[in-house]
Short mmCIF file of C-alpha atoms in Angstrom, two decimals:
data_model
loop_
_atom_site.label_atom_id
_atom_site.label_comp_id
_atom_site.label_asym_id
_atom_site.label_seq_id
_atom_site.Cartn_x
_atom_site.Cartn_y
_atom_site.Cartn_z
CA MET A 1 119.63 176.72 119.11
CA ASN A 2 120.60 179.25 121.71
CA GLN A 3 123.65 179.31 123.92
CA THR A 4 122.34 179.98 127.42
CA ASN A 5 123.83 182.14 130.16
CA PRO A 6 126.33 184.12 128.07
CA SER A 7 127.65 187.36 129.46
CA THR A 8 125.63 190.31 128.24
CA HIS A 9 128.82 192.36 128.20
CA VAL A 10 132.43 191.34 128.59
CA ALA A 11 134.83 194.03 129.69
CA ALA A 12 138.05 194.22 127.72
CA SER A 13 141.06 193.01 129.66
CA GLU A 14 144.37 194.84 129.50
CA LYS A 15 146.21 191.98 131.17
CA PRO A 16 148.44 190.00 128.80
CA ARG A 17 147.30 186.40 128.40
CA THR A 18 148.63 183.44 126.50
CA GLY A 19 146.74 182.28 123.45
CA GLY A 20 145.61 179.21 125.39
CA GLU A 21 144.13 181.31 128.19
CA ALA A 22 142.59 183.79 125.74
CA LEU A 23 140.77 180.88 124.08
CA VAL A 24 139.46 179.44 127.33
CA ALA A 25 138.41 182.88 128.60
CA ALA A 26 136.50 183.51 125.36
CA LEU A 27 134.70 180.16 125.66
CA ALA A 28 133.74 180.96 129.25
CA ASP A 29 132.48 184.39 128.15
CA HIS A 30 130.13 182.56 125.77
CA GLY A 31 128.68 180.36 128.47
CA VAL A 32 130.65 177.17 127.77
CA GLU A 33 130.55 174.86 130.78
CA GLN A 34 131.54 171.51 129.25
CA ILE A 35 134.18 170.44 126.75
CA PHE A 36 134.80 167.03 125.16
CA GLY A 37 138.30 166.21 124.03
CA ILE A 38 141.63 164.49 124.38
CA PRO A 39 144.81 166.32 125.46
CA GLY A 40 147.83 166.08 123.21
CA THR A 41 151.28 167.58 122.90
CA HIS A 42 150.07 170.61 120.96
CA ASN A 43 146.98 171.61 123.00
CA LEU A 44 148.30 171.44 126.56
CA ALA A 45 148.40 175.24 126.79
CA VAL A 46 144.61 175.18 126.46
CA TYR A 47 144.07 172.41 129.00
CA ALA A 48 146.16 174.31 131.54
CA HIS A 49 143.38 176.91 131.95
CA LEU A 50 140.11 174.95 131.77
CA SER A 51 139.73 174.39 135.52
CA SER A 52 140.47 177.99 136.49
CA TYR A 53 137.61 179.16 134.24
CA GLY A 54 135.17 176.58 135.60
CA ILE A 55 134.92 174.53 132.40
CA LYS A 56 134.39 170.80 132.90
CA HIS A 57 136.11 168.27 130.68
CA PHE A 58 135.15 164.78 129.58
CA SER A 59 137.80 162.45 128.16
CA PRO A 60 136.48 160.12 125.46
CA ARG A 61 138.65 157.33 124.09
CA HIS A 62 138.66 158.58 120.49
CA GLU A 63 138.29 162.03 118.95
CA GLN A 64 135.35 160.88 116.85
CA GLY A 65 133.65 160.02 120.13
CA ALA A 66 134.45 163.52 121.39
CA GLY A 67 132.72 165.01 118.36
CA TYR A 68 129.64 162.81 118.75
CA ALA A 69 129.47 163.59 122.47
CA ALA A 70 129.58 167.32 121.76
CA ASP A 71 126.85 166.75 119.16
CA GLY A 72 124.64 164.88 121.64
CA TYR A 73 125.23 167.60 124.23
CA ALA A 74 124.16 170.27 121.73
CA ARG A 75 121.12 168.40 120.39
CA HIS A 76 119.70 167.76 123.80
CA SER A 77 120.57 170.99 125.57
CA GLY A 78 120.11 173.49 122.75
CA ARG A 79 123.55 174.90 123.57
CA VAL A 80 126.73 174.87 121.54
CA GLY A 81 128.80 171.72 122.03
CA VAL A 82 132.59 172.03 122.07
CA CYS A 83 135.08 169.43 120.86
CA LEU A 84 138.76 170.11 121.60
CA THR A 85 141.41 167.98 119.90
CA THR A 86 145.08 168.23 119.22
CA SER A 87 146.46 168.76 115.72
CA GLY A 88 146.73 166.53 112.66
CA PRO A 89 145.28 163.03 113.02
CA ALA A 90 143.24 164.03 116.07
CA ILE A 91 141.10 166.65 114.35
CA LEU A 92 140.81 164.40 111.29
CA ASN A 93 139.49 161.67 113.59
CA ALA A 94 136.70 164.07 114.52
CA ALA A 95 135.87 164.95 110.91
CA ALA A 96 133.11 162.33 110.58
CA ALA A 97 131.39 163.77 113.64
CA ALA A 98 131.75 167.24 112.16
CA ALA A 99 130.13 166.07 108.93
CA GLN A 100 127.24 164.55 110.88
CA ALA A 101 126.71 167.76 112.82
CA TYR A 102 126.71 169.75 109.58
CA SER A 103 124.21 167.40 107.96
CA ASP A 104 121.79 167.60 110.89
CA SER A 105 122.29 171.34 111.61
CA VAL A 106 123.89 170.91 115.04
CA PRO A 107 126.04 173.72 116.51
CA VAL A 108 129.37 172.16 117.50
CA LEU A 109 132.58 174.14 117.77
CA PHE A 110 135.60 172.02 116.81
CA ILE A 111 138.88 173.48 118.07
CA SER A 112 142.36 172.29 117.25
CA PRO A 113 145.91 173.64 117.20
CA GLY A 114 147.48 174.01 113.81
CA LEU A 115 151.04 174.08 112.54
CA PRO A 116 153.12 177.13 113.56
CA LEU A 117 152.63 180.45 111.83
CA GLN A 118 155.96 180.26 110.04
CA HIS A 119 155.76 176.57 109.16
CA PRO A 120 157.10 175.92 105.63
CA GLY A 121 154.28 175.86 103.14
CA ARG A 122 155.51 172.62 101.54
CA GLY A 123 156.06 170.94 104.90
CA ASN A 124 159.14 169.63 106.70
CA GLY A 125 157.96 166.56 108.63
CA TYR A 126 156.77 168.39 111.76
CA LEU A 127 154.91 166.27 114.33
CA HIS A 128 151.24 165.79 113.32
CA GLU A 129 151.93 167.64 110.08
CA ILE A 130 148.94 167.68 107.72
CA LYS A 131 149.10 169.44 104.36
CA ASP A 132 146.16 171.69 105.19
CA GLN A 133 143.97 170.54 108.07
CA SER A 134 141.94 173.75 108.03
CA ARG A 135 140.99 173.22 104.42
CA ALA A 136 140.17 169.58 105.15
CA MET A 137 137.80 170.61 107.92
CA ASP A 138 136.37 173.46 105.84
CA SER A 139 135.00 170.83 103.47
CA VAL A 140 132.72 169.33 106.17
CA VAL A 141 131.71 172.28 108.40
CA ALA A 142 130.12 175.68 107.85
CA TYR A 143 133.59 177.18 107.78
CA SER A 144 137.07 176.64 109.17
CA HIS A 145 139.08 179.63 110.33
CA ARG A 146 142.79 179.82 111.19
CA VAL A 147 143.66 182.75 113.44
CA THR A 148 146.93 184.62 112.97
CA SER A 149 147.42 186.30 116.36
CA VAL A 150 146.56 185.96 120.02
CA GLU A 151 144.57 189.19 119.76
CA GLU A 152 142.29 187.62 117.15
CA ILE A 153 141.28 184.62 119.26
CA PRO A 154 138.39 186.23 121.22
CA LEU A 155 137.03 187.73 118.01
CA ALA A 156 137.20 184.39 116.20
CA VAL A 157 135.33 182.67 119.03
CA ALA A 158 132.64 185.37 119.05
CA GLN A 159 132.27 185.10 115.28
CA ALA A 160 131.91 181.33 115.51
CA PHE A 161 129.24 181.53 118.21
CA GLY A 162 127.45 184.25 116.27
CA ALA A 163 127.35 182.02 113.19
CA MET A 164 126.20 178.96 115.15
CA THR A 165 123.47 180.61 117.23
CA ASN A 166 121.96 182.99 114.65
CA GLY A 167 120.27 181.48 111.62
CA ARG A 168 120.79 177.86 110.71
CA PRO A 169 123.03 176.20 113.31
CA ARG A 170 125.97 174.38 111.80
CA PRO A 171 129.40 173.39 113.12
CA VAL A 172 132.50 175.57 112.86
CA HIS A 173 136.18 174.66 113.09
CA LEU A 174 138.65 177.02 114.73
CA GLU A 175 142.38 176.43 114.22
CA ILE A 176 144.96 178.16 116.38
CA PRO A 177 148.63 177.91 115.37
CA LEU A 178 150.30 176.01 118.17
CA ASP A 179 153.03 178.58 118.65
CA LEU A 180 150.40 181.17 119.61
CA LEU A 181 149.07 179.12 122.51
CA ASP A 182 151.99 179.97 124.79
CA VAL A 183 152.58 183.49 123.48
CA GLU A 184 151.37 186.32 125.73
CA ALA A 185 149.52 189.34 124.36
CA VAL A 186 146.62 191.62 125.25
CA ALA A 187 143.55 189.97 123.75
CA PRO A 188 140.50 192.18 124.37
CA ALA A 189 137.36 190.21 125.11
CA VAL A 190 134.50 190.32 122.61
CA ALA A 191 130.93 190.18 123.87
CA PRO A 192 128.63 187.46 122.50
CA VAL A 193 126.73 188.49 119.39
CA PRO A 194 123.10 189.23 120.37
CA LEU A 195 120.59 186.69 119.13
CA GLN A 196 118.48 188.07 116.32
CA PRO A 197 115.66 185.63 115.41
CA ALA A 198 114.79 186.31 111.79
CA ALA A 199 111.26 187.62 111.15
CA PRO A 200 109.30 186.92 107.96
CA ALA A 201 108.09 189.47 105.44
CA GLN A 202 104.59 190.53 106.47
CA ARG A 203 103.23 190.35 102.93
CA LEU A 204 104.28 186.72 102.71
CA VAL A 205 102.80 185.96 106.15
CA GLN A 206 99.45 187.21 104.88
CA ASP A 207 99.76 185.13 101.70
CA ALA A 208 100.55 182.01 103.71
CA ALA A 209 97.80 182.74 106.23
CA ARG A 210 95.24 183.10 103.45
CA LEU A 211 96.15 179.71 101.99
CA LEU A 212 96.03 178.01 105.37
CA ALA A 213 92.79 179.72 106.42
CA GLU A 214 91.05 178.57 103.26
CA ALA A 215 92.37 175.00 103.45
CA THR A 216 89.89 172.20 104.16
CA LYS A 217 92.58 169.53 104.54
CA PRO A 218 95.67 171.26 105.96
CA GLY A 219 98.68 169.34 107.16
CA ILE A 220 102.06 170.09 108.76
CA VAL A 221 105.46 168.42 108.34
CA VAL A 222 107.96 169.35 111.04
CA GLY A 223 111.72 168.92 111.16
CA GLY A 224 114.51 169.60 113.62
CA GLY A 225 114.49 173.30 112.84
CA ALA A 226 111.33 173.64 114.93
CA ARG A 227 112.65 172.02 118.10
CA HIS A 228 112.56 175.34 119.94
CA ALA A 229 109.03 176.16 118.73
CA VAL A 230 106.87 173.66 120.61
CA GLN A 231 104.28 176.16 121.90
CA GLU A 232 104.06 178.04 118.61
CA LEU A 233 103.63 174.85 116.57
CA THR A 234 101.02 173.44 118.94
CA ARG A 235 98.98 176.62 118.82
CA LEU A 236 98.96 176.81 115.03
CA ALA A 237 98.12 173.12 114.65
CA ASP A 238 95.21 173.55 117.07
CA VAL A 239 93.92 176.66 115.28
CA LEU A 240 94.03 174.96 111.88
CA GLY A 241 93.07 171.48 113.00
CA ALA A 242 96.09 170.34 111.02
CA PRO A 243 97.54 166.86 111.63
CA VAL A 244 101.31 166.95 112.22
CA ILE A 245 103.93 164.42 111.18
CA THR A 246 107.61 164.86 111.96
CA THR A 247 110.98 163.79 110.65
CA ALA A 248 113.40 161.89 112.87
CA ASN A 249 114.99 165.12 114.11
CA GLY A 250 111.58 166.74 114.63
CA LYS A 251 110.36 163.85 116.78
CA GLY A 252 108.62 165.11 119.92
CA VAL A 253 108.12 168.71 118.79
CA LEU A 254 104.41 167.90 118.96
CA PRO A 255 104.05 165.41 121.85
CA ALA A 256 102.94 161.89 120.93
CA GLY A 257 99.81 162.23 123.06
CA HIS A 258 98.49 165.29 121.24
CA PRO A 259 95.32 164.46 119.26
CA LEU A 260 96.78 165.99 116.08
CA SER A 261 100.07 164.06 116.24
CA LEU A 262 100.73 161.42 113.58
CA GLY A 263 104.10 160.61 115.16
CA ALA A 264 107.52 160.51 113.51
CA GLY A 265 108.59 158.96 110.25
CA VAL A 266 107.83 160.75 107.00
CA HIS A 267 109.16 157.78 105.02
CA HIS A 268 106.07 155.62 105.50
CA PRO A 269 103.69 155.13 102.55
CA ALA A 270 100.84 156.43 104.71
CA ALA A 271 102.81 159.61 105.41
CA ALA A 272 103.29 160.14 101.67
CA ASP A 273 99.57 159.61 101.10
CA PHE A 274 98.74 162.04 103.88
CA ALA A 275 100.95 164.75 102.38
CA ALA A 276 99.53 164.13 98.91
CA GLY A 277 95.97 164.45 100.25
CA CYS A 278 96.49 167.85 101.90
CA ASP A 279 95.18 170.82 99.96
CA VAL A 280 97.74 172.99 101.79
CA LEU A 281 100.86 171.55 103.40
CA LEU A 282 103.04 173.55 105.78
CA ALA A 283 106.67 172.35 106.09
CA VAL A 284 108.54 173.82 109.08
CA GLY A 285 112.28 173.57 109.69
CA THR A 286 112.81 170.54 107.47
CA GLU A 287 115.04 169.95 104.47
CA LEU A 288 112.42 167.59 102.98
CA ALA A 289 115.53 165.54 102.31
CA PRO A 290 115.82 162.13 100.62
CA SER A 291 117.42 160.80 103.81
CA ASP A 292 114.14 161.55 105.59
CA PHE A 293 111.68 160.34 102.97
CA TRP A 294 113.49 157.16 101.81
CA ILE A 295 110.85 156.28 99.19
CA GLY A 296 111.13 159.41 97.07
CA PRO A 297 110.50 163.16 97.22
CA LEU A 298 107.65 164.82 99.06
CA LYS A 299 104.32 164.29 97.31
CA ALA A 300 102.61 167.62 97.85
CA HIS A 301 99.84 167.79 95.25
CA GLY A 302 98.25 170.80 96.95
CA GLN A 303 99.91 174.09 97.74
CA LEU A 304 103.08 174.17 99.81
CA VAL A 305 104.11 176.72 102.42
CA ARG A 306 107.62 176.46 103.87
CA ILE A 307 109.16 178.07 106.94
CA ASP A 308 112.94 177.85 107.14
CA VAL A 309 115.68 180.08 108.46
CA ASP A 310 117.93 179.10 105.54
CA PRO A 311 117.07 180.95 102.29
CA GLN A 312 118.88 178.34 100.20
CA GLN A 313 117.27 175.34 101.85
CA ILE A 314 113.76 176.74 101.56
CA ILE A 315 113.82 176.23 97.79
CA THR A 316 115.66 172.90 97.83
CA ASN A 317 113.89 169.53 97.35
CA ALA A 318 110.48 171.19 96.92
CA LEU A 319 109.58 174.65 95.61
CA PRO A 320 107.05 176.35 97.89
CA ASP A 321 104.09 178.45 96.81
CA VAL A 322 104.92 180.72 99.74
CA ALA A 323 108.37 180.83 101.37
CA LEU A 324 108.77 182.36 104.83
CA VAL A 325 112.49 182.80 105.48
CA CYS A 326 112.52 183.23 109.24
CA ASP A 327 113.00 181.62 112.61
CA ALA A 328 110.47 178.81 113.05
CA ALA A 329 109.05 180.10 116.35
CA VAL A 330 108.62 183.63 114.97
CA GLY A 331 107.00 182.45 111.74
CA LEU A 332 104.61 180.05 113.47
CA LYS A 333 103.58 182.68 115.98
CA GLU A 334 102.79 185.22 113.28
CA LEU A 335 100.85 182.67 111.25
CA SER A 336 98.82 181.69 114.31
CA GLU A 337 97.85 185.29 114.91
CA ALA A 338 96.97 185.80 111.25
CA VAL A 339 94.72 182.72 110.91
CA SER A 340 93.28 182.54 114.44
CA GLY A 341 89.66 181.40 114.22
CA ALA A 342 89.67 181.69 110.43
CA ASN A 343 88.45 178.18 109.60
CA ASP A 344 86.37 176.58 112.34
CA THR A 345 85.23 173.73 110.09
CA ALA A 346 88.76 172.55 109.33
CA ALA A 347 89.69 172.80 113.01
CA ALA A 348 86.67 170.73 114.04
CA ASP A 349 87.44 168.05 111.45
CA GLY A 350 91.13 167.94 112.23
CA HIS A 351 91.03 165.50 115.13
CA GLN A 352 89.07 162.96 113.11
CA ARG A 353 91.43 163.30 110.15
CA ALA A 354 94.39 162.92 112.49
CA ALA A 355 92.94 159.79 114.10
CA THR A 356 92.47 158.17 110.69
CA TRP A 357 95.93 159.02 109.40
CA ARG A 358 97.60 158.21 112.73
CA GLU A 359 96.28 154.66 112.59
CA ARG A 360 97.55 154.26 109.02
CA VAL A 361 101.00 155.63 109.88
CA GLN A 362 101.20 153.49 112.99
CA GLU A 363 100.20 150.41 111.02
CA ASP A 364 103.06 151.08 108.58
CA ALA A 365 105.41 151.59 111.52
CA ARG A 366 104.35 148.38 113.23
CA ASN A 367 104.72 146.37 110.04
CA GLU A 368 108.14 147.84 109.33
CA GLY A 369 109.43 147.33 112.85
CA ARG A 370 107.52 144.19 113.85
CA ARG A 371 110.60 142.25 114.94
CA TYR A 372 111.52 145.10 117.34
CA LEU A 373 108.13 145.89 118.88
CA ASP A 374 108.79 144.03 122.15
CA ILE A 375 112.11 145.85 122.47
CA VAL A 376 110.50 149.24 121.89
CA GLU A 377 107.71 148.43 124.35
CA GLY A 378 110.26 147.67 127.04
CA MET A 379 112.18 150.86 126.31
CA ALA A 380 109.02 152.99 126.45
CA ALA A 381 108.01 151.52 129.80
CA ALA A 382 111.40 152.29 131.33
CA LEU A 383 111.89 155.74 129.81
CA GLY A 384 108.48 157.23 130.56
CA GLU A 385 107.86 160.72 129.20
CA ASN A 386 111.12 162.20 130.50
CA GLY A 387 113.62 159.81 128.95
CA VAL A 388 116.18 160.41 126.21
CA VAL A 389 117.31 157.88 123.60
CA SER A 390 120.50 158.32 121.61
CA ALA A 391 120.14 155.98 118.66
CA ASP A 392 122.73 154.72 116.23
CA SER A 393 122.20 154.12 112.51
CA ALA A 394 120.97 150.58 113.14
CA MET A 395 117.97 148.53 111.99
CA ALA A 396 116.52 148.33 115.49
CA CYS A 397 116.69 152.13 115.66
CA TYR A 398 115.33 153.29 112.31
CA TYR A 399 112.89 150.41 111.76
CA GLY A 400 112.02 149.91 115.40
CA ALA A 401 112.38 152.99 117.60
CA LEU A 402 112.09 155.88 115.15
CA SER A 403 108.35 155.55 114.58
CA ASN A 404 107.22 153.10 117.27
CA LEU A 405 108.81 154.71 120.34
CA PRO A 406 106.62 157.64 121.48
CA GLY A 407 108.29 161.06 121.37
CA HIS A 408 107.13 163.35 124.16
CA ARG A 409 109.43 166.33 123.79
CA PRO A 410 112.05 167.63 121.36
CA GLY A 411 115.65 166.65 121.87
CA SER A 412 114.67 163.31 123.40
CA PHE A 413 115.47 161.17 120.33
CA LEU A 414 118.98 161.79 119.03
CA TYR A 415 119.60 160.18 115.67
CA PRO A 416 122.26 160.67 112.92
CA THR A 417 119.96 161.25 109.98
CA GLY A 418 121.71 162.83 107.03
CA VAL A 419 125.25 161.44 106.92
CA GLY A 420 124.12 158.32 108.79
CA THR A 421 127.36 157.58 110.61
CA LEU A 422 127.86 154.42 112.64
CA GLY A 423 129.08 154.65 116.22
CA TYR A 424 127.04 157.76 117.07
CA GLY A 425 124.68 156.40 119.73
CA LEU A 426 126.94 155.75 122.74
CA PRO A 427 129.12 158.89 122.69
CA ALA A 428 126.13 161.11 121.87
CA ALA A 429 124.30 159.59 124.85
CA ILE A 430 127.29 160.52 127.03
CA GLY A 431 126.99 164.11 125.83
CA ALA A 432 123.24 164.19 126.48
CA LYS A 433 123.68 162.70 129.94
CA LEU A 434 126.26 165.32 130.89
CA ALA A 435 123.92 168.02 129.58
CA ALA A 436 121.00 166.67 131.63
CA PRO A 437 122.34 164.53 134.49
CA ASP A 438 118.94 164.28 136.18
CA ARG A 439 117.13 162.85 133.15
CA PRO A 440 117.14 159.15 132.21
CA VAL A 441 119.33 158.80 129.12
CA MET A 442 120.10 155.60 127.22
CA ALA A 443 121.97 154.58 124.07
CA MET A 444 120.63 152.17 121.46
CA HIS A 445 122.93 150.31 119.07
CA GLY A 446 123.28 147.45 116.70
CA ASP A 447 126.23 145.15 117.21
CA GLY A 448 128.10 146.36 114.12
CA GLY A 449 127.80 150.06 114.94
CA LEU A 450 128.70 149.57 118.58
CA MET A 451 132.15 148.34 117.61
CA PHE A 452 132.88 151.77 116.08
CA SER A 453 132.75 153.42 119.51
CA VAL A 454 132.59 150.67 122.14
CA ALA A 455 135.73 152.06 123.82
CA GLU A 456 133.65 155.02 125.00
CA LEU A 457 132.17 152.69 127.62
CA ALA A 458 135.45 153.12 129.51
CA GLY A 459 135.11 156.90 129.65
CA ALA A 460 131.49 156.70 130.72
CA ALA A 461 132.41 154.21 133.46
CA GLU A 462 135.21 156.44 134.68
CA ALA A 463 132.74 159.34 134.88
CA GLY A 464 130.24 157.20 136.83
CA LEU A 465 127.39 157.72 134.37
CA SER A 466 124.18 155.77 134.94
CA LEU A 467 123.76 154.93 131.27
CA PRO A 468 121.96 151.89 129.85
CA VAL A 469 123.47 150.85 126.51
CA LEU A 470 121.10 148.57 124.64
CA VAL A 471 122.73 146.42 121.97
CA VAL A 472 120.50 144.53 119.53
CA ASP A 473 122.78 141.89 118.07
CA ASN A 474 121.93 140.48 114.64
CA GLY A 475 125.37 139.06 113.98
CA GLY A 476 126.78 141.79 111.77
CA TYR A 477 125.72 144.52 109.37
CA GLY A 478 122.15 143.32 108.95
CA GLU A 479 120.96 146.11 106.64
CA ILE A 480 123.84 145.63 104.22
CA ARG A 481 123.43 141.86 104.38
CA ASP A 482 119.79 142.25 103.35
CA GLU A 483 120.75 144.57 100.49
CA GLN A 484 123.32 142.09 99.19
CA VAL A 485 120.74 139.31 99.26
CA ALA A 486 118.18 141.54 97.52
CA ARG A 487 120.73 142.11 94.72
CA GLY A 488 121.20 138.38 94.35
CA ASP A 489 124.72 138.59 95.76
CA ARG A 490 126.29 136.23 98.25
CA PRO A 491 126.72 138.05 101.58
CA LEU A 492 130.33 139.13 101.97
CA GLY A 493 131.98 141.09 104.78
CA VAL A 494 128.76 141.54 106.74
CA ASP A 495 128.72 138.57 109.13
CA LEU A 496 130.75 139.66 112.14
CA GLY A 497 130.12 136.80 114.53
CA ARG A 498 128.82 137.46 117.97
CA PRO A 499 131.47 138.76 120.40
CA ASP A 500 131.02 138.51 124.13
CA PHE A 501 129.63 142.03 124.50
CA VAL A 502 128.66 141.44 128.12
CA GLY A 503 132.21 140.37 128.99
CA LEU A 504 133.67 143.24 127.00
CA ALA A 505 131.53 145.75 128.89
CA ARG A 506 132.63 144.33 132.20
CA SER A 507 136.28 144.51 131.16
CA LEU A 508 135.80 148.25 130.53
CA GLY A 509 134.44 148.88 134.01
CA CYS A 510 130.71 148.59 133.23
CA TYR A 511 127.96 146.22 134.19
CA GLY A 512 126.73 143.83 131.52
CA LEU A 513 123.82 141.45 131.14
CA GLU A 514 121.81 139.66 128.48
CA VAL A 515 118.02 139.70 128.26
CA PRO A 516 116.82 136.52 126.53
CA PRO A 517 114.52 137.15 123.54
CA ASP A 518 112.18 134.36 124.62
CA GLY A 519 109.62 134.74 127.40
CA ASN A 520 108.39 138.26 128.10
CA LEU A 521 111.10 140.32 126.43
CA ALA A 522 109.34 143.66 126.95
CA ASP A 523 109.04 143.23 130.72
CA GLY A 524 112.54 141.84 131.11
CA LEU A 525 114.06 144.66 129.10
CA ALA A 526 112.05 147.33 130.92
CA GLN A 527 113.32 146.04 134.24
CA ALA A 528 116.92 145.87 133.03
CA ILE A 529 116.83 149.45 131.75
CA THR A 530 115.10 150.71 134.89
CA ASP A 531 117.75 149.07 137.06
CA ALA A 532 120.53 150.52 134.90
CA PHE A 533 119.27 154.05 135.57
CA THR A 534 120.00 153.58 139.29
CA VAL A 535 123.58 152.30 139.31
CA ASP A 536 126.91 154.11 139.35
CA ARG A 537 128.18 153.18 135.90
CA PRO A 538 126.95 152.19 132.42
CA THR A 539 125.17 148.89 131.90
CA LEU A 540 125.41 147.12 128.56
CA ILE A 541 122.16 145.25 127.91
CA LEU A 542 122.38 142.67 125.16
CA VAL A 543 119.40 141.36 123.19
CA ARG A 544 120.15 138.81 120.48
CA GLU A 545 117.86 139.28 117.52
CA PRO A 546 116.57 135.95 116.17
CA GLN A 547 118.01 135.49 112.69
CA ALA A 548 115.82 134.94 109.68
CA GLU A 549 116.08 131.69 107.77
CA GLY A 550 119.19 131.59 105.57
CA GLU A 551 121.29 134.00 107.64
CA ASN A 552 124.66 132.88 108.91
CA GLU A 553 125.47 132.45 112.56
#
């Protein structure tokens, strides 16, 4: 992911600035235009300067929501998201969002004040005192860094952006001792680190190209690490005639309408059979992680080529025959040039192979998500090819929308894959909507997950966001209920009743309505979502999922 519009050179300033202003100036120098956070006693010296540097602020109702919103902003825009909290419990509230961003390789900068420089090491009961919040955050992000002077702040920001925008993007936490925020000092600006997309070793490119050129049944698996490589991936797939299947985070990298697209969802049995039947499989920007495959590790019986910017990840979960450690766009481009026109027979057969496997994958997807197909049909009709869905970790999302909702472009299906947090959908949709105010953006939730972040409806209403929030209500934690039943256990703690979500939305300043599941659900839902895109606030749209026999009301 690249941070857009940074200064190419930032002149050093000799004017003394407070630590709070030095931080904000450094963020502005790195192209930051939007921050998500909640002001508190210890970060007011930062808030005092946001407006004068042209940085917009969104106030969520919980710091976890701020982290998810920054994540959604980053996933959709390709820019670094920024979450600003106060010290102690506030930054810990955001820790789950930081863990999710780390798991899914999303560049989010988490910033918080810390205890004063001379604070007693064993503590003394200071307000918001945490034993070691930097170490706590360091356990869930790429790294956490505590600065020790005002002069260091611009350097620390530049280092964080350099880490997040070069190589594998992962979140960083920056802690600034609160007593530095009001201290004045000369803090020379530090220019953004130039982007340096990693290039592969040419010998290995030739080895990979030879395997792919000789393949008669090539295939490609694509993850979120290729979201910026749409043209390069499309060209190579066309040259090879290689069908392409994507993970959840790779959804839309090859548009759903492309004749070589098998869609998203590598967990389907048909996807496993497809991979096993390829004589050469190319995996691009994907961890090949258990959280993607669900039913076991990748079954690659042929030879495996991997492209990944992370040299550790490229040998994790599956050992490749050829490993290209490089930026996905660079590696795909060089492979395309090396194999161009090398295997006309495979290219000619590719569309037929893709059509056969696509039907098998889609059949698996329809069977898995059959109870949600009308819902997904209504969503697709309202969203068109330009829409964005921010999905929660809910049955309607991963069984219904993940594989059955067409993906037309990268960054249009935001989903918390690895850590699988609940409550992600709504705040991440807020972030995506602020990143792309002219695009139709909606959130998709189950009833259980919505309650983790339902308060964020108030912030979205206050900001006047035209945001449909679809809630598929199955009366509780449906997935966990099913797992308890499968174990032979009596369901316990999973039946949450059915709150008045429509009334709750209205009480938070939103519109709310229910679409009955009987009649033509797809048409009714499509109209409700379409209408919600045109109004001046969020609209909660409730669909009650019919319960299977034996489930509690």
